[in-house]
Coordinates of C-alpha atoms and ligand atoms in Angstrom, one line a residue:
Chain A
M195 CA -27.0 -221.2 -38.6
R196 CA -29.2 -221.4 -36.4
R197 CA -28.5 -222.0 -32.6
P198 CA -29.8 -224.6 -30.6
S199 CA -32.9 -222.6 -28.9
G200 CA -33.0 -221.5 -25.5
W201 CA -32.9 -218.6 -23.2
W202 CA -29.4 -219.6 -22.5
R203 CA -28.1 -219.8 -25.9
S204 CA -29.7 -216.7 -26.7
P205 CA -30.9 -214.5 -24.4
K206 CA -32.5 -212.0 -26.4
P207 CA -35.4 -212.1 -25.1
L208 CA -34.7 -211.5 -21.6
V209 CA -32.6 -208.8 -22.2
F210 CA -35.5 -207.3 -24.2
G211 CA -37.4 -208.1 -20.4
V212 CA -34.5 -206.7 -18.4
C213 CA -35.1 -203.3 -20.4
L214 CA -38.3 -203.0 -20.2
V215 CA -37.9 -203.4 -16.0
P216 CA -37.6 -199.5 -15.4
L217 CA -40.6 -198.5 -17.4
A218 CA -42.5 -201.5 -15.6
L219 CA -41.6 -200.2 -11.7
L220 CA -42.6 -196.6 -13.2
V221 CA -46.0 -197.7 -14.9
L222 CA -46.6 -199.8 -10.9
D223 CA -45.6 -196.9 -8.3
G224 CA -47.9 -194.7 -10.9
F225 CA -50.7 -196.5 -10.2
Q226 CA -49.9 -197.1 -6.8
G227 CA -49.2 -193.4 -6.3
R228 CA -45.5 -193.5 -5.7
L229 CA -44.5 -191.3 -8.2
G230 CA -43.5 -189.0 -5.1
A231 CA -45.2 -185.5 -4.8
N232 CA -43.6 -184.4 -8.1
P233 CA -45.0 -187.2 -10.4
V234 CA -44.1 -185.4 -13.6
E235 CA -40.9 -184.5 -12.5
T236 CA -40.3 -188.4 -11.3
I237 CA -40.8 -189.6 -14.2
T238 CA -38.9 -187.1 -16.8
H239 CA -35.5 -187.7 -14.4
A240 CA -36.4 -191.9 -15.0
T241 CA -36.9 -191.6 -18.3
G242 CA -33.9 -189.6 -18.7
L243 CA -31.5 -191.7 -16.7
W244 CA -32.3 -194.4 -18.3
G245 CA -31.9 -193.3 -21.8
L246 CA -28.0 -192.5 -20.4
R247 CA -27.7 -195.7 -18.6
L248 CA -29.0 -197.2 -21.9
L249 CA -26.6 -195.0 -24.0
L250 CA -23.6 -195.6 -21.9
L251 CA -24.4 -199.5 -22.3
T252 CA -24.2 -199.6 -25.4
L253 CA -20.7 -197.8 -26.0
S254 CA -19.5 -200.3 -23.5
I255 CA -20.0 -203.1 -25.9
T256 CA -17.3 -202.8 -27.6
P257 CA -14.7 -201.5 -25.5
L258 CA -15.8 -205.1 -23.7
R259 CA -15.3 -207.2 -26.7
R260 CA -12.0 -205.9 -26.7
L261 CA -11.1 -206.3 -23.6
C262 CA -12.7 -209.2 -22.4
G263 CA -13.7 -211.2 -25.8
W264 CA -16.6 -210.9 -25.1
N265 CA -17.8 -210.8 -28.6
R266 CA -21.0 -212.2 -28.7
L267 CA -22.2 -209.0 -26.7
I268 CA -22.5 -207.2 -30.2
A269 CA -26.1 -209.4 -30.6
Y270 CA -27.3 -207.1 -27.9
R271 CA -25.4 -203.5 -29.4
R272 CA -28.9 -202.9 -31.1
M273 CA -31.6 -203.3 -29.0
L274 CA -29.9 -201.7 -26.4
G275 CA -29.1 -198.4 -28.7
L276 CA -32.7 -198.8 -29.4
F277 CA -34.1 -198.4 -25.7
A278 CA -32.1 -195.8 -25.2
F279 CA -34.0 -194.3 -28.1
F280 CA -37.3 -195.6 -26.4
Y281 CA -36.4 -194.2 -22.8
A282 CA -35.7 -190.9 -24.2
S283 CA -38.7 -191.0 -26.5
L284 CA -41.2 -191.0 -23.3
H285 CA -38.8 -188.7 -21.9
L286 CA -38.8 -185.9 -24.4
S287 CA -42.8 -186.9 -24.8
T288 CA -43.2 -185.9 -20.7
Y289 CA -41.5 -182.3 -21.3
L290 CA -44.2 -181.9 -24.7
V291 CA -47.2 -183.0 -22.9
F292 CA -46.7 -182.0 -19.2
D293 CA -44.3 -179.2 -19.4
Q294 CA -45.3 -177.9 -22.2
F295 CA -48.6 -179.0 -23.2
F296 CA -47.8 -179.2 -27.2
D297 CA -46.9 -175.5 -26.8
L298 CA -44.8 -174.7 -30.1
R299 CA -43.7 -171.4 -29.7
A300 CA -42.7 -171.8 -26.1
I301 CA -41.1 -175.5 -27.1
W302 CA -39.5 -173.4 -29.7
D303 CA -38.4 -170.6 -27.5
D304 CA -37.0 -173.1 -25.1
V305 CA -34.7 -174.8 -27.1
L306 CA -33.4 -171.8 -28.2
E307 CA -33.2 -170.2 -25.3
R308 CA -32.4 -172.9 -22.8
P309 CA -28.7 -174.2 -23.2
Y310 CA -29.6 -177.3 -21.4
I311 CA -32.9 -177.9 -23.3
T312 CA -30.6 -177.3 -27.4
L313 CA -28.1 -179.8 -26.0
G314 CA -31.2 -182.6 -24.7
F315 CA -32.6 -181.5 -28.3
S316 CA -30.2 -181.6 -30.4
A317 CA -29.0 -185.2 -28.4
F318 CA -32.2 -186.4 -29.9
V319 CA -31.8 -185.1 -33.3
L320 CA -29.2 -186.8 -33.5
L321 CA -30.5 -190.4 -31.9
V322 CA -33.6 -190.7 -34.4
P323 CA -31.2 -191.5 -37.7
L324 CA -29.7 -194.3 -35.5
A325 CA -33.1 -195.7 -34.6
V326 CA -34.4 -195.0 -38.3
T327 CA -31.3 -196.9 -39.5
S328 CA -31.2 -199.5 -37.4
T329 CA -33.0 -202.1 -39.1
N330 CA -31.8 -204.9 -41.5
G331 CA -32.5 -202.9 -44.9
W332 CA -31.3 -200.1 -44.1
I333 CA -28.1 -201.8 -42.7
R334 CA -27.8 -203.5 -45.6
R335 CA -28.7 -200.9 -48.2
L336 CA -26.2 -198.5 -46.5
G337 CA -23.5 -200.6 -46.3
K338 CA -20.2 -199.1 -45.2
R339 CA -21.6 -196.1 -44.9
W340 CA -23.6 -197.4 -41.8
V341 CA -20.4 -197.8 -39.7
T342 CA -20.0 -194.1 -40.2
L343 CA -23.4 -192.7 -40.0
H344 CA -23.8 -194.5 -36.4
K345 CA -20.6 -193.2 -35.1
L346 CA -23.0 -190.2 -34.4
I347 CA -23.9 -191.6 -31.4
Y348 CA -20.3 -190.3 -29.6
P349 CA -21.8 -186.3 -30.5
A350 CA -24.9 -187.5 -29.0
A351 CA -23.5 -189.2 -25.7
I352 CA -21.6 -186.3 -25.6
L353 CA -25.1 -183.9 -25.9
V354 CA -26.5 -185.5 -23.8
S355 CA -24.0 -185.6 -20.7
A356 CA -23.7 -181.5 -21.3
H357 CA -27.5 -181.4 -21.5
F358 CA -27.2 -183.0 -17.5
L359 CA -24.3 -181.5 -16.5
W360 CA -26.1 -178.1 -17.9
L361 CA -29.6 -178.8 -15.6
V362 CA -27.7 -179.2 -12.2
K363 CA -27.7 -176.6 -9.5
A364 CA -25.5 -177.1 -7.7
D365 CA -24.4 -180.8 -6.7
Y366 CA -23.0 -181.9 -9.8
R367 CA -22.1 -185.8 -8.2
E368 CA -24.6 -187.5 -10.3
S369 CA -24.3 -186.3 -13.5
G370 CA -20.7 -185.8 -12.8
I371 CA -20.1 -189.6 -12.9
Y372 CA -22.0 -190.4 -15.8
A373 CA -19.2 -187.5 -17.5
L374 CA -17.3 -189.8 -16.3
I375 CA -17.8 -193.1 -17.4
L376 CA -18.7 -191.7 -20.5
A377 CA -15.2 -190.3 -20.8
L378 CA -13.5 -193.1 -20.3
L379 CA -15.6 -195.2 -22.8
L380 CA -15.1 -192.8 -25.6
G381 CA -11.0 -191.9 -24.0
Y382 CA -10.7 -195.8 -24.6
R383 CA -12.0 -195.6 -28.5
L384 CA -8.9 -193.1 -29.0
L385 CA -6.3 -195.7 -27.4
P386 CA -3.8 -197.2 -30.3
V387 CA -5.0 -200.3 -31.3
R388 CA -2.5 -202.7 -33.1
T389 CA -3.4 -202.6 -36.4
G390 CA -3.5 -206.2 -37.0
K391 CA -6.3 -206.1 -34.6
R392 CA -8.3 -203.3 -35.2
R393 CA -8.5 -204.8 -39.1
R394 CA -9.8 -207.9 -37.2
S395 CA -12.2 -205.9 -35.3
R396 CA -13.8 -203.7 -38.1
T397 CA -14.6 -207.4 -39.6
A398 CA -16.3 -207.4 -36.5
Q399 CA -18.0 -205.0 -36.5
A400 CA -19.4 -205.4 -40.0
N401 CA -20.1 -209.4 -39.1
G402 CA -21.8 -208.2 -35.9
A403 CA -23.8 -205.9 -38.0
M404 CA -24.6 -208.4 -41.3
G405 CA -24.7 -211.3 -39.0
R406 CA -28.1 -210.4 -37.5
V407 CA -29.0 -209.9 -40.6
S408 CA -28.5 -213.4 -42.3
R409 CA -30.3 -214.6 -39.1
Chain B
M662 CA -54.5 -193.6 -9.6
L663 CA -52.0 -192.7 -12.2
F664 CA -50.8 -189.5 -10.5
K665 CA -52.0 -188.4 -6.6
S666 CA -54.8 -186.8 -5.8
P667 CA -54.7 -182.9 -4.4
P668 CA -55.4 -183.6 -0.4
D669 CA -58.5 -183.8 1.0
I670 CA -57.2 -185.2 4.5
R671 CA -55.1 -182.3 6.9
P672 CA -53.3 -183.8 9.8
S673 CA -55.2 -181.9 12.2
E674 CA -58.5 -183.2 11.4
I675 CA -56.8 -186.6 11.8
T676 CA -55.9 -186.1 15.1
D677 CA -58.2 -182.7 16.4
Q678 CA -56.2 -180.8 19.1
A679 CA -58.5 -180.9 22.3
V680 CA -58.6 -184.8 21.0
Y681 CA -54.7 -184.6 20.9
L682 CA -54.5 -182.7 24.4
D683 CA -56.2 -185.6 25.6
R684 CA -54.3 -188.0 24.6
R685 CA -51.4 -188.6 27.6
R686 CA -54.4 -189.5 30.0
F687 CA -56.7 -191.4 27.0
L688 CA -52.9 -193.2 26.7
C689 CA -52.8 -193.8 30.3
T690 CA -55.7 -195.8 30.5
A691 CA -55.5 -196.9 27.3
A692 CA -52.1 -198.9 28.1
V693 CA -53.5 -201.0 30.7
T694 CA -56.7 -202.0 28.0
G695 CA -54.2 -202.7 26.0
A696 CA -55.9 -200.7 23.4
A697 CA -52.5 -199.1 23.0
V698 CA -51.5 -201.5 20.7
L699 CA -53.9 -199.7 18.2
A700 CA -53.1 -196.4 19.8
A701 CA -49.9 -196.4 20.0
P702 CA -49.0 -195.9 15.7
Q703 CA -50.9 -193.4 15.1
L704 CA -49.4 -191.3 18.5
A705 CA -45.8 -192.1 16.4
S706 CA -46.9 -190.6 13.6
A707 CA -49.1 -187.4 14.8
A708 CA -46.4 -184.1 15.3
V709 CA -45.8 -182.6 18.5
S710 CA -49.3 -180.0 18.1
L711 CA -48.4 -176.0 18.6
G712 CA -51.4 -175.1 20.8
E713 CA -53.8 -172.4 20.2
I714 CA -53.1 -170.3 17.1
K715 CA -55.5 -167.5 15.7
P716 CA -56.4 -167.5 12.3
G717 CA -54.1 -164.2 10.3
P718 CA -54.1 -162.3 7.6
F719 CA -52.8 -163.3 4.5
S720 CA -54.3 -166.6 4.0
T721 CA -55.7 -168.2 0.3
D722 CA -57.7 -169.8 0.2
E723 CA -56.6 -171.8 -2.7
Q724 CA -56.5 -175.7 -1.5
P725 CA -53.2 -176.3 0.7
N726 CA -51.2 -179.5 -0.2
S727 CA -51.0 -182.7 1.8
Y728 CA -49.1 -182.8 4.5
D729 CA -47.2 -185.0 3.5
D730 CA -46.2 -183.3 0.2
I731 CA -44.8 -180.5 2.6
T732 CA -42.9 -183.0 4.6
S733 CA -42.0 -185.2 1.5
Y734 CA -40.4 -183.2 -1.7
N735 CA -38.1 -180.8 -0.1
N736 CA -35.1 -178.7 -0.7
F737 CA -33.4 -178.5 2.4
Y738 CA -29.5 -179.1 1.1
E739 CA -27.9 -179.2 5.6
L740 CA -30.2 -182.5 4.7
G741 CA -29.1 -183.8 0.9
T742 CA -29.6 -182.2 -2.1
G743 CA -32.3 -185.0 -3.7
K744 CA -35.8 -183.9 -2.7
S745 CA -36.5 -186.7 -0.8
D746 CA -33.1 -186.6 1.2
P747 CA -34.7 -184.2 4.1
K748 CA -37.0 -186.2 5.1
V749 CA -34.6 -189.4 5.0
N750 CA -31.9 -187.3 7.3
A751 CA -34.4 -185.0 9.4
R752 CA -33.2 -187.5 12.6
Y753 CA -29.8 -185.5 12.3
L754 CA -31.4 -181.8 12.5
K755 CA -30.8 -181.6 16.3
T756 CA -33.6 -179.2 17.3
D757 CA -33.1 -179.2 21.3
P758 CA -32.4 -176.8 23.1
W759 CA -32.3 -174.3 20.5
S760 CA -31.5 -170.8 20.5
V761 CA -31.3 -167.4 17.9
T762 CA -29.5 -165.0 18.5
I763 CA -30.5 -161.4 17.7
D764 CA -27.3 -158.9 17.1
G765 CA -26.0 -156.5 15.0
E766 CA -28.0 -152.6 14.8
V767 CA -30.0 -153.3 17.1
S768 CA -30.4 -151.6 21.2
K769 CA -31.2 -155.0 22.8
P770 CA -29.2 -157.2 21.5
G771 CA -29.3 -160.9 23.1
T772 CA -29.0 -165.2 22.7
Y773 CA -32.9 -166.5 23.4
A774 CA -33.8 -169.2 24.0
L775 CA -36.8 -170.2 21.5
E776 CA -39.4 -171.0 24.1
D777 CA -38.3 -167.0 25.3
L778 CA -38.3 -165.5 21.5
L779 CA -41.6 -166.3 20.5
A780 CA -43.2 -166.5 23.9
P781 CA -44.5 -162.8 23.7
H782 CA -46.3 -163.5 20.6
A783 CA -49.3 -165.4 19.1
I784 CA -49.1 -167.6 16.8
E785 CA -51.0 -167.2 13.6
E786 CA -52.0 -169.3 10.9
R787 CA -51.1 -168.5 7.4
T788 CA -52.0 -170.0 3.6
Y789 CA -48.9 -169.1 1.4
R790 CA -47.9 -169.6 -1.8
L791 CA -44.5 -170.8 -1.8
R792 CA -42.7 -170.6 -5.2
C793 CA -39.4 -172.8 -5.8
V794 CA -37.1 -171.2 -7.8
E795 CA -37.1 -174.6 -9.9
A796 CA -40.6 -173.8 -11.4
W797 CA -42.7 -175.9 -9.1
S798 CA -45.2 -174.2 -6.1
M799 CA -47.4 -175.5 -3.3
V800 CA -49.9 -174.1 -1.0
I801 CA -48.5 -174.1 2.5
P802 CA -50.3 -173.4 5.8
W803 CA -47.6 -171.7 7.9
N804 CA -48.8 -171.2 11.2
G805 CA -46.1 -168.5 12.9
I806 CA -45.9 -164.7 14.0
P807 CA -44.8 -161.7 11.9
L808 CA -40.7 -160.9 11.6
G809 CA -41.8 -157.1 12.0
D810 CA -42.8 -157.7 15.3
V811 CA -40.5 -159.8 16.7
L812 CA -37.6 -157.6 15.4
K813 CA -39.5 -154.3 17.1
R814 CA -38.7 -155.8 20.6
F815 CA -35.2 -156.3 20.0
E816 CA -35.2 -152.3 19.0
P817 CA -33.2 -151.8 15.6
T818 CA -31.2 -148.7 15.2
S819 CA -31.9 -146.4 12.5
R820 CA -28.5 -147.8 10.9
A821 CA -30.6 -150.9 10.5
K822 CA -31.4 -151.6 6.9
Y823 CA -30.9 -154.5 6.3
V824 CA -31.9 -158.1 8.4
A825 CA -29.0 -160.7 7.6
F826 CA -29.8 -164.2 8.9
T827 CA -28.0 -167.3 9.4
S828 CA -28.9 -171.6 9.5
I829 CA -27.1 -173.8 12.1
L830 CA -23.9 -174.6 11.5
D831 CA -23.4 -178.9 12.5
P832 CA -21.3 -180.6 10.2
E833 CA -20.7 -183.2 12.8
N834 CA -24.7 -183.9 12.2
L835 CA -25.2 -182.5 9.3
P836 CA -24.7 -185.1 6.3
G837 CA -24.8 -182.5 3.9
Q838 CA -22.8 -179.9 5.2
R839 CA -20.1 -182.0 5.0
R840 CA -20.0 -181.3 1.1
S841 CA -19.2 -177.9 -0.1
V842 CA -22.1 -177.6 -2.6
L843 CA -22.8 -174.4 -0.9
D844 CA -20.4 -172.5 1.6
W845 CA -22.0 -173.1 5.1
P846 CA -24.0 -172.2 7.3
Y847 CA -26.4 -170.7 4.7
V848 CA -27.1 -167.5 4.7
E849 CA -30.0 -165.2 3.3
G850 CA -30.6 -160.9 4.1
L851 CA -33.4 -158.6 3.3
R852 CA -34.0 -155.5 3.3
I853 CA -35.7 -154.0 6.3
D854 CA -38.7 -152.9 4.8
E855 CA -39.0 -156.5 3.2
A856 CA -38.6 -157.9 6.5
M857 CA -40.6 -155.7 8.2
H858 CA -43.4 -156.3 5.9
P859 CA -46.4 -157.4 7.7
L860 CA -46.8 -160.6 5.0
T861 CA -43.2 -162.0 6.1
L862 CA -43.5 -164.7 8.4
L863 CA -40.7 -166.3 11.1
A864 CA -42.5 -170.2 11.0
V865 CA -42.7 -172.3 13.7
G866 CA -44.7 -174.9 12.5
L867 CA -47.3 -176.1 9.7
Y868 CA -50.8 -177.5 10.0
G869 CA -50.8 -176.5 13.6
E870 CA -47.5 -178.7 14.3
I871 CA -44.4 -178.0 15.3
M872 CA -41.9 -177.5 12.3
P873 CA -41.0 -181.0 11.0
N874 CA -37.4 -181.4 10.5
Q875 CA -37.1 -181.6 6.7
N876 CA -39.1 -177.9 6.4
G877 CA -36.3 -175.9 8.4
A878 CA -37.4 -176.7 12.5
P879 CA -37.4 -175.3 14.9
I880 CA -38.4 -171.6 13.1
R881 CA -37.5 -170.5 9.7
L882 CA -38.0 -167.3 7.7
V883 CA -41.3 -167.5 5.3
V884 CA -41.6 -164.5 2.5
P885 CA -44.4 -165.8 0.6
W886 CA -43.1 -163.2 -2.7
K887 CA -39.5 -164.5 -2.9
Y888 CA -38.7 -167.8 -4.7
G889 CA -38.5 -170.3 -1.6
F890 CA -34.3 -170.2 -1.3
K891 CA -35.2 -166.7 0.3
S892 CA -36.6 -168.4 3.1
A893 CA -34.1 -169.6 5.7
K894 CA -34.7 -172.5 7.4
S895 CA -33.0 -173.8 11.0
I896 CA -32.4 -169.6 11.7
V897 CA -29.7 -169.4 14.5
R898 CA -28.8 -165.9 14.1
I899 CA -30.9 -162.7 13.1
T900 CA -28.5 -159.5 12.6
L901 CA -29.2 -156.4 11.6
T902 CA -27.0 -154.9 9.4
E903 CA -26.4 -151.1 8.0
D904 CA -24.7 -153.2 4.7
Q905 CA -26.5 -155.6 1.9
P906 CA -25.5 -158.6 3.9
P907 CA -24.3 -162.0 1.8
T908 CA -26.2 -164.6 0.5
S909 CA -25.2 -168.6 -0.2
W910 CA -27.1 -168.5 -3.2
N911 CA -25.3 -165.7 -4.9
L912 CA -22.4 -166.3 -3.7
S913 CA -22.6 -169.9 -5.1
S914 CA -23.7 -168.0 -8.6
A915 CA -24.2 -164.5 -9.1
R916 CA -26.1 -164.3 -12.3
E917 CA -28.3 -166.9 -11.4
Y918 CA -29.4 -165.9 -7.9
G919 CA -30.0 -161.8 -7.0
F920 CA -30.4 -160.4 -3.6
Y921 CA -34.4 -159.3 -4.2
S922 CA -35.2 -162.8 -6.2
N923 CA -39.0 -161.5 -6.2
V924 CA -41.2 -164.2 -8.1
N925 CA -41.2 -162.7 -11.8
P926 CA -42.5 -164.5 -14.7
E927 CA -41.0 -161.9 -16.9
V928 CA -37.6 -163.0 -15.7
N929 CA -35.6 -165.7 -16.0
H930 CA -33.4 -168.3 -14.4
P931 CA -30.8 -167.8 -17.2
R932 CA -30.9 -171.7 -17.6
W933 CA -35.0 -172.0 -17.0
S934 CA -38.0 -169.6 -17.7
Q935 CA -40.0 -168.7 -14.6
A936 CA -42.7 -168.5 -17.2
K937 CA -44.5 -171.1 -15.7
E938 CA -44.6 -173.3 -12.5
R939 CA -45.9 -176.7 -11.9
R940 CA -48.0 -176.6 -9.0
I941 CA -47.4 -179.9 -6.7
G942 CA -50.2 -182.3 -6.9
E943 CA -51.0 -180.3 -10.5
F944 CA -50.8 -182.1 -14.1
F945 CA -50.0 -179.0 -16.1
K946 CA -47.9 -175.9 -15.2
R947 CA -49.7 -172.7 -14.6
P948 CA -48.7 -169.4 -14.9
T949 CA -46.1 -168.1 -12.4
L950 CA -47.8 -164.4 -11.0
P951 CA -45.9 -161.1 -10.4
F952 CA -44.0 -161.3 -7.2
N953 CA -45.8 -164.9 -6.7
G954 CA -49.2 -163.1 -6.1
Y955 CA -48.5 -160.7 -3.7
G956 CA -48.2 -157.8 -5.6
D957 CA -51.2 -155.4 -4.6
Q958 CA -48.8 -156.3 -0.5
V959 CA -45.6 -155.8 -1.9
A960 CA -45.1 -154.4 -5.0
S961 CA -44.6 -150.5 -3.4
L962 CA -41.9 -151.7 -2.0
Y963 CA -39.5 -151.7 -5.2
N964 CA -40.9 -148.0 -6.6
G965 CA -38.8 -146.9 -8.7
M966 CA -36.6 -150.0 -9.1
D967 CA -35.3 -152.2 -12.4
L968 CA -37.0 -155.3 -11.0
K969 CA -35.0 -156.8 -14.3
A970 CA -31.3 -155.2 -13.3
N971 CA -32.5 -155.8 -9.4
F972 CA -33.5 -159.7 -10.4
Ligands
LIG762 C1 -35.6 -182.7 -27.0 C2 -35.2 -183.0 -26.2 C3 -35.1 -182.9 -24.3 C4 -35.8 -182.2 -23.8 C5 -36.8 -181.1 -24.2 C6 -35.2 -182.6 -22.5 C7 -35.8 -182.5 -21.3 C8 -35.7 -182.4 -20.2 C9 -35.6 -181.4 -18.6 C10 -37.3 -180.5 -19.0 C11 -35.1 -182.5 -17.6 C12 -35.4 -182.4 -16.6 C13 -34.9 -180.7 -15.3 C14 -35.4 -180.7 -14.5 O1 -35.8 -181.4 -13.7 O2 -34.1 -179.6 -13.6 C15 -34.3 -183.2 -18.2 C16 -33.2 -184.2 -17.8 C17 -32.7 -184.8 -18.3 N1 -32.1 -185.2 -19.1 FE1 -33.6 -184.7 -20.5 N2 -34.3 -183.7 -22.5 C18 -34.2 -184.0 -23.5 C19 -33.6 -184.7 -24.1 C20 -32.9 -185.7 -23.2 C21 -32.2 -187.1 -24.0 C22 -32.3 -187.7 -25.2 C23 -31.2 -187.9 -23.2 C24 -31.1 -189.0 -22.9 C25 -30.7 -190.0 -23.5 C26 -32.0 -187.1 -21.6 C27 -30.8 -187.7 -20.6 C28 -31.4 -186.4 -19.4 C29 -31.0 -186.8 -18.4 C30 -29.7 -187.8 -17.7 C31 -31.8 -186.1 -17.6 C32 -31.3 -185.5 -15.6 C33 -32.3 -186.7 -15.2 C34 -32.2 -186.5 -13.4 O3 -32.0 -185.1 -13.0 O4 -32.1 -187.2 -13.2 N3 -32.8 -186.1 -22.4 N4 -34.1 -183.8 -19.6

């Protein structure tokens, strides 16, 4: 089944590299003292935003395949999802280290008392099992239940979006745009699909997940 | 260097006062000799000096933040809601000419050109902590005059119980005012005893230079024991009133921003904790002090008041 090599045939390493660019820029800016007056905030915002953006990209694969027939995009979905988790983890680590310095009591108080932290935390908790079960082994082991489990990305993305909306002081433009994009991506999934097509796309989805296993 | 180290050069050290005043004369010669090529960029970046400044009381000996940090990380929604927007959009704030109207419960109301308002007063340096409601803080060497001294000149009447401040309204020029993020113009207020307190400053500069636009040029309030948003910027009107005046953030969200808004680690913002703050230039958060560390000076203003209810 191996395709001829060459990045234009299988640009996975390229996509991988591109996903690392935001982190690379952040590190570069850090070394050059260009993270602004409040570097911790800059890092928190950048990693949070990239986590959200990559989640939205992950969620746009299915609509793009259905609307444009770009079925091969499925090959990148797992990577995008894992990078979303990667940036979310960096985001959370920044908070744990620099905002709270591992003060477990303060962290727990925050999770319980600050709704925006509660929302972000819940989102992260939902993302963990998705990252863990993203391996070929888990996909095989879980079979159909894998697809069901990974529907958790929908509530997770909604929670992240709410997390963002909730922490804004007065200017809802940016967080509103992301919420709107998410609404469109999720709304698309509610549109009725002709049964024949749906069956086909279901199969494609399963094939996509399994397809990687066989490669 | 992963993070910026705290500042060790102040602009007033880069541009010594005497050198500055001499610069015009120097430049004339320099231009001829061609040295202007070297001097010009420095001149362009040097802000306008305020002239003579006497050291004032109440200054903290904590390390001030750098001029760069103070002028590049701002909340000034008239110039945009991002922290770096005010510096980028600074040129849209037109400060010349500038006049301030003083009216309401005073015997001598009137409108004064900024120069005339300032003329009778000696400008002092006051290095104060500034605690933003967003849980970050800075140390800023302000230059200004005590608000109380100014107000006394206009003779508040016995009915003056509050002081209301109105900031510039100029949606033609100010990009932030073309969107209704807040109700424009920005309004703020203090109780008269807070306004007359010797800590309360009308600031016209920082680091010995005239107030940068992004910090609220040409004249702004500084009330160091309250969250930063109480210190109205670019003030055009000061009105003494009998009733408590409306304030912008309180109008925007009354449960989150009270009239008093004294720095208080025990009263959290409904959405985030106020127990700690990040001093700009430091990695980790430090505990927030009641009244931002000015309790000895101002706590008595609130004797018998429930500061949790009057947040
Ligand atoms: C336990 C989990 C989380 C915690 C403790 C947390 C904490 C924070 C904090 C402290 C901020 C900055 C708030 C401010 O500056 O006022 C923030 C902003 C943000 N977070 Fe989270 N977060 C969590 C999970 C997540 C996750 C999973 C995502 C996305 C995948 C995310 C996306 C964002 C975004 C987009 C922002 C806004 C950035 C901006 O203002 O530009 N967060 N979060």
